[in-house]
Every structure is written in structure tokens, then in C-alpha cells.
PDB file of C-alpha atoms in Angstrom:
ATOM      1  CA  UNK A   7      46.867  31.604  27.669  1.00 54.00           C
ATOM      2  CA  UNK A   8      49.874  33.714  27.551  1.00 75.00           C
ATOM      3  CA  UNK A   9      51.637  31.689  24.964  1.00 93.00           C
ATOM      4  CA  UNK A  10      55.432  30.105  24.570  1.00 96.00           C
ATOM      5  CA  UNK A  11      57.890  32.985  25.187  1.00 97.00           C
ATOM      6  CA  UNK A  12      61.296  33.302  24.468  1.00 98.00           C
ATOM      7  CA  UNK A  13      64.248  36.208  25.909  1.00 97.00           C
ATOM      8  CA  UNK A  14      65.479  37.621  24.178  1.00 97.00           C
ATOM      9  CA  UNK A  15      64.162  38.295  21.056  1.00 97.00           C
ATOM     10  CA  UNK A  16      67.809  39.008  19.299  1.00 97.00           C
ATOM     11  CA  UNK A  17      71.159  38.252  20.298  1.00 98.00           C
ATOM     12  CA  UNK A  18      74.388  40.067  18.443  1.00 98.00           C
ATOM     13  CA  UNK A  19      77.593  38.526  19.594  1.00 98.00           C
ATOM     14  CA  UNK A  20      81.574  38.258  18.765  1.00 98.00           C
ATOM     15  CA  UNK A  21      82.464  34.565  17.519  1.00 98.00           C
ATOM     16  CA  UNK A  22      84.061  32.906  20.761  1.00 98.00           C
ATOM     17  CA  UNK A  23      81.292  34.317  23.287  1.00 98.00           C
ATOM     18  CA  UNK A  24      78.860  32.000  25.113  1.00 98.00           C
ATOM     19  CA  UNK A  25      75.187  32.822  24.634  1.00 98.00           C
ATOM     20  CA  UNK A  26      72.300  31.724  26.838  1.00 98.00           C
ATOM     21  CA  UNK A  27      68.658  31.423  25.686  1.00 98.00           C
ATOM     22  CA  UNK A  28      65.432  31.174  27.859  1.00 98.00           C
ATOM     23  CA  UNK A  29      62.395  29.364  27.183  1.00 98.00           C
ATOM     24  CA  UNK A  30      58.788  29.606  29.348  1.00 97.00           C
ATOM     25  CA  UNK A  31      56.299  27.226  27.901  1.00 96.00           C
ATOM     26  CA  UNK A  32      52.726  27.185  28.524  1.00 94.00           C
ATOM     27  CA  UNK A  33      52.250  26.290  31.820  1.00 91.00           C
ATOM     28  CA  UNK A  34      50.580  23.146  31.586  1.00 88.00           C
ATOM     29  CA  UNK A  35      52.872  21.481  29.000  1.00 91.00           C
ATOM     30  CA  UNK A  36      54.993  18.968  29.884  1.00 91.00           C
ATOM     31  CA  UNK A  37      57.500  18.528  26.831  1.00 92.00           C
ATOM     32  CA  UNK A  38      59.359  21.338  25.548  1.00 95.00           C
ATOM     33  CA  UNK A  39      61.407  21.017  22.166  1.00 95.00           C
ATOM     34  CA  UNK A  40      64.248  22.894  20.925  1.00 97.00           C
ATOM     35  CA  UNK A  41      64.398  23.990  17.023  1.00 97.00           C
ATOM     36  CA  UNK A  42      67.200  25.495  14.809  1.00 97.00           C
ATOM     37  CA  UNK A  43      66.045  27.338  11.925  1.00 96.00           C
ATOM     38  CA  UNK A  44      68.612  28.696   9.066  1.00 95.00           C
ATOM     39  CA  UNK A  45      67.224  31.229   6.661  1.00 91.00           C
ATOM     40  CA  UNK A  46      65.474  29.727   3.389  1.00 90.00           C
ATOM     41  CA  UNK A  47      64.795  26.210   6.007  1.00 93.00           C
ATOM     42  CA  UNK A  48      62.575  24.681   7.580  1.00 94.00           C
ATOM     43  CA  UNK A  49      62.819  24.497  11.162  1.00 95.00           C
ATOM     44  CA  UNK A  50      65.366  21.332  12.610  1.00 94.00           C
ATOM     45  CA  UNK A  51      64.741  19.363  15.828  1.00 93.00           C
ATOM     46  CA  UNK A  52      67.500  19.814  17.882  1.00 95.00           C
ATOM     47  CA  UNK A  53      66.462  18.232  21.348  1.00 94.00           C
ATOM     48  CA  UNK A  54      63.013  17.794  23.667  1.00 92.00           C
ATOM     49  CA  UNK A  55      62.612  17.087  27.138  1.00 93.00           C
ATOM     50  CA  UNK A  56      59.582  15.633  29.035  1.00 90.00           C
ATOM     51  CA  UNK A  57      58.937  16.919  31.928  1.00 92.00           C
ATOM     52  CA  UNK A  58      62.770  17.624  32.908  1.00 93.00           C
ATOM     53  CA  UNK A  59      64.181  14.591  31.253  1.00 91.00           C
ATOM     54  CA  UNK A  60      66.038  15.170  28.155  1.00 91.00           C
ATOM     55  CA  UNK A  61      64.714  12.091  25.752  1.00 88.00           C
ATOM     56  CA  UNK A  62      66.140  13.161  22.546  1.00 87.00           C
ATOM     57  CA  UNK A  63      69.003  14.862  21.339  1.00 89.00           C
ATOM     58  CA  UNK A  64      70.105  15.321  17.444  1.00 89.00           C
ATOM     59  CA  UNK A  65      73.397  14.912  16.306  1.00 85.00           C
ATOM     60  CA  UNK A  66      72.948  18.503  15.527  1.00 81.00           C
ATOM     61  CA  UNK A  67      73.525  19.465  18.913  1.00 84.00           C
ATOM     62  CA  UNK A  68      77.455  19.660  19.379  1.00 86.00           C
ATOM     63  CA  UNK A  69      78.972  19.549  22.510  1.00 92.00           C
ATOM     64  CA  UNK A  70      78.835  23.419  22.854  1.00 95.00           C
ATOM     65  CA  UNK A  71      75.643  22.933  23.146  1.00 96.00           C
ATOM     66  CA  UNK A  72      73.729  22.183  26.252  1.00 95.00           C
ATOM     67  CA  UNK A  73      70.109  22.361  27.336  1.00 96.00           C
ATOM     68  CA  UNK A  74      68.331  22.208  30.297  1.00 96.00           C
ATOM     69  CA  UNK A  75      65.121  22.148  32.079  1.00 96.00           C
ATOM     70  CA  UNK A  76      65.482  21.947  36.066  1.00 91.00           C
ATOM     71  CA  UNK A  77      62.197  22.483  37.459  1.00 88.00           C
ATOM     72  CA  UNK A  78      60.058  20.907  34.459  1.00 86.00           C
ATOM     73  CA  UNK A  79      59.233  24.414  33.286  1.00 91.00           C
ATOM     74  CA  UNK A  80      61.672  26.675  31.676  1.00 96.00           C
ATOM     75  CA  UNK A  81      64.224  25.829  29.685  1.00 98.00           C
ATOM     76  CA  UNK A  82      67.779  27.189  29.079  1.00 98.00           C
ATOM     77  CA  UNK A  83      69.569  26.927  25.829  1.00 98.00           C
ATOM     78  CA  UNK A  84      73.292  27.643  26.004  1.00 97.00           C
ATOM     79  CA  UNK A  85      75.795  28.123  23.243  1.00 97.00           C
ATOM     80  CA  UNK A  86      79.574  27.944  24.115  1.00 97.00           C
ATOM     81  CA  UNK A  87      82.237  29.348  22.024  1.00 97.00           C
ATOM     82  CA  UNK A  88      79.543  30.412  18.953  1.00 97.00           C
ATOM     83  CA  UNK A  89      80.920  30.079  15.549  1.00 96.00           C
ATOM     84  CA  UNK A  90      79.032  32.217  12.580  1.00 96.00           C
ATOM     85  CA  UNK A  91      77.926  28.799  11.712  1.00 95.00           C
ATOM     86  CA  UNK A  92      75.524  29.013  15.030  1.00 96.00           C
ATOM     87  CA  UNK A  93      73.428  32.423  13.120  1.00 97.00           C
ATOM     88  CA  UNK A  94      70.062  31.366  13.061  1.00 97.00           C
ATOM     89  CA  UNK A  95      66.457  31.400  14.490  1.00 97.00           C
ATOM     90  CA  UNK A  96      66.381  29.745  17.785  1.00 98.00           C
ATOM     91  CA  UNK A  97      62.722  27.981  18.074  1.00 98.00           C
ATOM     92  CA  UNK A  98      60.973  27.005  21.270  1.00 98.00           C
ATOM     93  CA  UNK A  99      58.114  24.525  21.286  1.00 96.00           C
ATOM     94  CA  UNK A 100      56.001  22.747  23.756  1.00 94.00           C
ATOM     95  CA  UNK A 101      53.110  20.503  24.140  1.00 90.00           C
ATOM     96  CA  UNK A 102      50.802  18.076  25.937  1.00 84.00           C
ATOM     97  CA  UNK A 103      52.359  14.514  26.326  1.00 77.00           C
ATOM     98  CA  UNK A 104      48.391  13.067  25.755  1.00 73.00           C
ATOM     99  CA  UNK A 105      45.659  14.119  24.067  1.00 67.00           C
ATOM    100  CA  UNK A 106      46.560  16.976  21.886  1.00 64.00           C
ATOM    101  CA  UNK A 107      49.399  16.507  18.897  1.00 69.00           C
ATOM    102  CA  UNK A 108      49.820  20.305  18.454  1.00 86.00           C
ATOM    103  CA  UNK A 109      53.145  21.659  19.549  1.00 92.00           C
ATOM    104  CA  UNK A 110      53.065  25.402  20.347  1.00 93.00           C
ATOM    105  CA  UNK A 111      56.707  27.708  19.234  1.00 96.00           C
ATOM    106  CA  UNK A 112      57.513  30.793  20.439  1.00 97.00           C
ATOM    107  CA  UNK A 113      58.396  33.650  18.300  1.00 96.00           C
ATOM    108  CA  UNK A 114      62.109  32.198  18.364  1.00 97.00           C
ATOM    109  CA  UNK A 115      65.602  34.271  19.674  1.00 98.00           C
ATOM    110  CA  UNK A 116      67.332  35.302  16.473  1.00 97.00           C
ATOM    111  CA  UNK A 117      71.382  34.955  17.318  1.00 98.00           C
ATOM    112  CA  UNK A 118      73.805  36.722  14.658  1.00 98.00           C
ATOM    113  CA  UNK A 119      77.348  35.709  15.346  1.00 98.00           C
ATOM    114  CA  UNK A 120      80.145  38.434  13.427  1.00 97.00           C
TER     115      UNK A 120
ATOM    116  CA  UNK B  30      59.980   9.454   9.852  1.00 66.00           C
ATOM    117  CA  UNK B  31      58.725   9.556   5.877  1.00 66.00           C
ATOM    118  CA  UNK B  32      59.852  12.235   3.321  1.00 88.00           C
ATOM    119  CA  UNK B  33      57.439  15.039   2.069  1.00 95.00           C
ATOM    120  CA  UNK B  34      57.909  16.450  -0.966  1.00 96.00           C
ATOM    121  CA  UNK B  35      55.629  20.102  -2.071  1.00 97.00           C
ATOM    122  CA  UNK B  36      55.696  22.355  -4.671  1.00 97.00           C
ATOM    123  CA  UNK B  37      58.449  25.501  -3.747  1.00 96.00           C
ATOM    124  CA  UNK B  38      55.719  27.965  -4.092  1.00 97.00           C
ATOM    125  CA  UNK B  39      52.064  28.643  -5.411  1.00 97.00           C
ATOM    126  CA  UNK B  40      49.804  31.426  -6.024  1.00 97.00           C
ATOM    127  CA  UNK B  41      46.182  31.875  -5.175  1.00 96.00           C
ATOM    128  CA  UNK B  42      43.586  34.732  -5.103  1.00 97.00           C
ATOM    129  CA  UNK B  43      42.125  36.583  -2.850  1.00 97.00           C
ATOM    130  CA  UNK B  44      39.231  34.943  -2.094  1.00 97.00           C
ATOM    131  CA  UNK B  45      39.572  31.750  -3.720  1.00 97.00           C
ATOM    132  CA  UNK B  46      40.493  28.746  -2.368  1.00 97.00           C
ATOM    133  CA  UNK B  47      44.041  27.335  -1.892  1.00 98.00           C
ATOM    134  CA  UNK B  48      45.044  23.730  -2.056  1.00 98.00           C
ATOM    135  CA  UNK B  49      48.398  23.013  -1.023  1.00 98.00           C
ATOM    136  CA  UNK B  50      49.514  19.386  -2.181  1.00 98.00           C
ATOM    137  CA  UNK B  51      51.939  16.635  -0.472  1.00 97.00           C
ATOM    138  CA  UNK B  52      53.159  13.829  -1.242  1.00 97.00           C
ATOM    139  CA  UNK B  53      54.271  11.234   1.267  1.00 95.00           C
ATOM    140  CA  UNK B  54      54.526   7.773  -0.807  1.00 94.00           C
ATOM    141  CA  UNK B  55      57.155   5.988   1.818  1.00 92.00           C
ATOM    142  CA  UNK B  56      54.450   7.181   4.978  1.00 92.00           C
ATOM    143  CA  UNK B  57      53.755   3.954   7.211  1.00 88.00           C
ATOM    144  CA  UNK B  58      50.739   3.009   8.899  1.00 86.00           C
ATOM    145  CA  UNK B  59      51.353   4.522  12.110  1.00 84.00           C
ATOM    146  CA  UNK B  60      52.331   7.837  10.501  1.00 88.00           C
ATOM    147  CA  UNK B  61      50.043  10.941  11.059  1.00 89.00           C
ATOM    148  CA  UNK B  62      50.321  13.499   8.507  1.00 93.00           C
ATOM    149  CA  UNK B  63      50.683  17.427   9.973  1.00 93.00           C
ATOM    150  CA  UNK B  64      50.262  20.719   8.697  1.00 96.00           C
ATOM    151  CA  UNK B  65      52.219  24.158  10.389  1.00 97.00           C
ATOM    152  CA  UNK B  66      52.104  27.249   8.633  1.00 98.00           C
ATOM    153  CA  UNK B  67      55.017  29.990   9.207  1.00 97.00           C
ATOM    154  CA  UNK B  68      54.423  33.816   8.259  1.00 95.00           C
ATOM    155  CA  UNK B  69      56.892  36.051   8.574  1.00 90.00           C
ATOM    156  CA  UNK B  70      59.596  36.205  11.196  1.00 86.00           C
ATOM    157  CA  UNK B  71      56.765  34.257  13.758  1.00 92.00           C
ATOM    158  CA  UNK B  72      57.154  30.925  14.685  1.00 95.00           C
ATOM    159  CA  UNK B  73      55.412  27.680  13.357  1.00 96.00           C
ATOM    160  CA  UNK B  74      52.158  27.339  13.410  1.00 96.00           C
ATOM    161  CA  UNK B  75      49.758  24.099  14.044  1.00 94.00           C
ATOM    162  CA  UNK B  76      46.817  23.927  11.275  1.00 96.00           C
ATOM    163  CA  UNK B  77      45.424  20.153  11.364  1.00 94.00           C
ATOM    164  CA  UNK B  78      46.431  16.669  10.992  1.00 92.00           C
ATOM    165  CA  UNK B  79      44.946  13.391  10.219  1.00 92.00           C
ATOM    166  CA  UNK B  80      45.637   9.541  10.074  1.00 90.00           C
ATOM    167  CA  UNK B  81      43.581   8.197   7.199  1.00 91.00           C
ATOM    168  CA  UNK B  82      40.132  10.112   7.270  1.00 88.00           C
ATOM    169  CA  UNK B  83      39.403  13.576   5.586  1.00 94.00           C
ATOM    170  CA  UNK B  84      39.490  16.206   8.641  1.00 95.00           C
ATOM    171  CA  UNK B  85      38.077  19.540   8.887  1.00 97.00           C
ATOM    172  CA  UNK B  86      38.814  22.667  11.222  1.00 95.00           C
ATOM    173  CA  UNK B  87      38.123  25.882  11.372  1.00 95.00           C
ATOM    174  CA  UNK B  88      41.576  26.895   9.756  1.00 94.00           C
ATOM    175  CA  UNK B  89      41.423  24.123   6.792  1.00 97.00           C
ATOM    176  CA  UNK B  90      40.456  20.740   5.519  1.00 98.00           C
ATOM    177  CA  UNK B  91      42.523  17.906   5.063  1.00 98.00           C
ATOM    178  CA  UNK B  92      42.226  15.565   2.287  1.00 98.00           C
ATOM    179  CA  UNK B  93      44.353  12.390   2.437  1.00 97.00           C
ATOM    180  CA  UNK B  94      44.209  10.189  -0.487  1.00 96.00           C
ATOM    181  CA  UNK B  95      42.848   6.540   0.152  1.00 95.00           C
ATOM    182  CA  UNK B  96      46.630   4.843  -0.311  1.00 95.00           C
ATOM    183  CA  UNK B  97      47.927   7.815   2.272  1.00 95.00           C
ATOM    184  CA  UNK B  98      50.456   8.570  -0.115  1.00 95.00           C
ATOM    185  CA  UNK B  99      49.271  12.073  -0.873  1.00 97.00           C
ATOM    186  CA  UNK B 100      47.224  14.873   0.402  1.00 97.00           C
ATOM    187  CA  UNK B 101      45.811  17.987  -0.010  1.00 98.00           C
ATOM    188  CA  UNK B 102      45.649  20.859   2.666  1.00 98.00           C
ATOM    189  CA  UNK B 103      42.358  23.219   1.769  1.00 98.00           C
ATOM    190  CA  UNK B 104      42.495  27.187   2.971  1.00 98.00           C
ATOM    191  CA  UNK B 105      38.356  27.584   2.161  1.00 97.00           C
ATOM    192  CA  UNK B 106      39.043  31.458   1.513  1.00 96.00           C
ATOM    193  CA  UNK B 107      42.361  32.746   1.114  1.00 97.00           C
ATOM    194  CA  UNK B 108      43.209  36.080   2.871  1.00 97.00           C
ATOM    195  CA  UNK B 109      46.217  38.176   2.262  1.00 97.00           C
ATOM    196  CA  UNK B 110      47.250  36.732   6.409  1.00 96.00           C
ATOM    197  CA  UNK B 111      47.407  33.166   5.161  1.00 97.00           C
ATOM    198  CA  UNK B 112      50.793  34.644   2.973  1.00 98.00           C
ATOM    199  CA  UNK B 113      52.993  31.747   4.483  1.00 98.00           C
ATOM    200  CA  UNK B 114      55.310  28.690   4.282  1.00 98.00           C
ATOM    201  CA  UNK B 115      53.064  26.110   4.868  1.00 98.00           C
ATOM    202  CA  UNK B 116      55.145  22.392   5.997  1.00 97.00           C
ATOM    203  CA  UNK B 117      53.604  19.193   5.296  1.00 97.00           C
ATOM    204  CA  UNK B 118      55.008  16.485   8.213  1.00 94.00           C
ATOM    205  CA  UNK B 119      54.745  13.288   8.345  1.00 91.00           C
ATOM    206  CA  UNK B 120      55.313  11.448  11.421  1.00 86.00           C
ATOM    207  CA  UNK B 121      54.201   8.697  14.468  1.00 79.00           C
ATOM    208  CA  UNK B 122      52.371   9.320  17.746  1.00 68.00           C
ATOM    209  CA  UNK B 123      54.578   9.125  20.632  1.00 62.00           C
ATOM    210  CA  UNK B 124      55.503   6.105  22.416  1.00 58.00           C
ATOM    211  CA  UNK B 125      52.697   6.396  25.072  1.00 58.00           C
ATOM    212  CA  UNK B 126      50.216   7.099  22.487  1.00 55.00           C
ATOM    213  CA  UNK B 127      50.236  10.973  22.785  1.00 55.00           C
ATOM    214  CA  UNK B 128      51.857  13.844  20.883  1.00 56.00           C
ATOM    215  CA  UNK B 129      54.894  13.002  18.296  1.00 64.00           C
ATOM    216  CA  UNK B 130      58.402  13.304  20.239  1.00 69.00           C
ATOM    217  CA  UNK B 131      59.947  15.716  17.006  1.00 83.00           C
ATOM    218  CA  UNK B 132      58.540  17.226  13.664  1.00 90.00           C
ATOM    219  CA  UNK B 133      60.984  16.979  10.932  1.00 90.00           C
ATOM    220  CA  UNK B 134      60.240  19.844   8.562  1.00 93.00           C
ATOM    221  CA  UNK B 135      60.875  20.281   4.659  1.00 91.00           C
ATOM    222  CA  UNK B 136      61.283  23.510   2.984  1.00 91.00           C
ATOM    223  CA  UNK B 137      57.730  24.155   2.521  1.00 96.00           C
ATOM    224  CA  UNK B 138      55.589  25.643   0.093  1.00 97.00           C
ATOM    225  CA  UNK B 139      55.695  29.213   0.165  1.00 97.00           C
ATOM    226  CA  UNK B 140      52.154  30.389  -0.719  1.00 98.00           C
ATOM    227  CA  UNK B 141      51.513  33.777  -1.774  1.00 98.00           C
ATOM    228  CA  UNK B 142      48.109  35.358  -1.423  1.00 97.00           C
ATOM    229  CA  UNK B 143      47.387  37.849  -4.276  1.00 96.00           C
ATOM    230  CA  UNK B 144      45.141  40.865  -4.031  1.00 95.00           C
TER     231      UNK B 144
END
């Protein structure tokens, strides 16, 4: 079990840039969730996708944002024209669909904007 | 999905055990409630969960009051690793019966292992 992993680990950009984020679940999870995590919160859903479907998106998730998950597996989170409000802790998740109710993060993609 | 509310922080010795509370007094009947831990710059962590019944693993117990409207997460032992924000959810199953679609976390308690 090799774990959710997510590349890369830290991100420094300019304010204007795009920004891409990768996601690889555990292999034999279907859904994969998105999180947003500002310092002194708790994490906040942003969007989850079953198998590749997106099901759920939060009204968090501007239109510069955009997620995807072609082949069912990994997952792509891109940010266009970041803002310093887009700093944060990027958080990867994914689980079972049946059976078990654990969902599994990563160790999350920090992204500083200046 | 129902509202948590936990203490900002709490203390506990080494050693001794820690009981983190929650409330949850607007949690309906489909609701599960879950506990993640986060240490330091990781990511969440999955502890246990439960529906109505006391539960037990090998990380914690799980005491949910008979109304559901409160509970108590037990760490048996406290070691200086369980130094965390621990997040009380509440929230339903999926549609299909399986795992919930989202977790809406608070702000945690932030529990502080002493030596």
C-alpha cells in the first residue's frame, strides 16, 4: 500500500501564473476528493469525483479552477491566473465507494502565491 | 450536514488518557459521526466512527451519548505522537449506502500531549 501521493510537495509562484497539481490515489479507490486547507482551518471540500465523474463541486471552486480525472485514476488540479488568495494546503483524498467510510489524504501540495 | 462544536485546545499527560468531547445536538438519524486527526504539516487522518453504538479500535474508543447529541473520542494512552488537531464530523453515508460523498471539517481541537 503505497499510499495517496501528491507532486509536488510545494509550489512558489508570481500572482497571474497557472499552477497544475497531480494526484495518484490508492489504486483500488474509486472516488478521489479535492480539499483546500488555509492555515489555522480545517480542511474544505472543494470537489470529488467517482470513478471519473465529477459529482460534486463547492461553490468554492471558481472558474479558475478546474479538475479532472480522465482515466479514473489520477487526478489533475489546475489553478488559472492564482491570486494570493489561492496560498494554501492543497489536500488529496480517496476512498472505497462501499464498504469502508475512511477517506485516505495525501500529504497535500503547499502553493504560496507572492 | 450537522455542526460540531469542540473545545479549541486541551492538555493531557503522558500516559494518561485523553478524551476529546463533541457536541453535535442538530445530528439526524442518518448521520455518522467521524473522527480524523492532523499532526503537523501531514494530511488528515481517519481514527473511527460510529452511528449510535460505542465503538472501539485499536487507535481509540468512541463514546456516543444515547440522544447522539454528544460524544467522546478516547486516546487509551496518550503519547507525545498523538500531539494533533483532532476534527469531530458529522455526516450521512453516501447515496448507495457506502462511504460519505464530502467531510466538512471544524477547526478542531488542538490536543497537546505533555511530557
Amino acid at each position: 500500500d503505497t499510499g495517496v501521493s501528491q507532486d509536488p510537495r510545494h509550489k512558489i509562484t508570481k500572482r497571474g501564473q497557472n499552477v497544475t497539481f497531480r494526484c495518484d490515489p490508492i489504486s483500488e479507490h474509486n472516488r478521489l476528493y479535492w480539499y483546500r486547507q488555509t492555515l489555522g482551518q480545517g480542511p474544505e471540500f472543494l470537489t470529488y469525483f467517482q470513478n471519473e465523474a465529477q459529482l460534486e463541486k463547492s461553490r468554492l471552486l471558481s472558474d479558475r479552477f478546474s479538475a479532472e480525472r480522465p482515466k479514473g485514476s489520477f487526478s489533475t488540479l489546475e489553478i488559472q491566473r492564482t491570486e494570493q488568495g489561492d496560498s494554501a494546503m492543497y489536500l488529496c483524498a480517496s476512498s472505497s465507494s462501499t464498504g469502508s467510510y475512511e477517506q485516505y489524504f495525501g500529504p497535500g501540495t503547499r502553493l504560496t502565491v507572492t | 450536514d450537522a455542526k460540531t462544536t469542540q473545545p479549541t485546545s486541551m492538555d493531557c499527560a503522558e500516559g494518561r488518557a485523553a478524551n476529546l468531547p463533541c457536541n453535535h445536538s442538530t445530528i439526524s438519524g442518518n448521520e455518522y459521526v467521524y473522527w480524523y486527526r492532523q499532526i503537523h504539516s501531514q494530511g488528515p487522518q481517519y481514527i473511527i466512527h460510529g452511528l449510535k453504538n460505542n465503538e472501539t479500535n485499536e487507535m481509540a474508543s468512541l463514546i456516543i451519548t444515547e440522544d447522539r447529541k454528544s460524544s467522546t473520542l478516547i486516546l487509551p494512552h496518550a503519547t507525545l505522537r498523538d500531539t494533533a488537531v483532532y476534527y469531530c464530523i458529522v455526516s450521512r453515508r453516501g447515496v448507495d449506502g457506502g462511504a460519505t460523498n464530502k467531510l466538512i471539517f471544524g477547526t478542531g481541537t488542538l490536543l497537546a500531549v505533555q511530557p
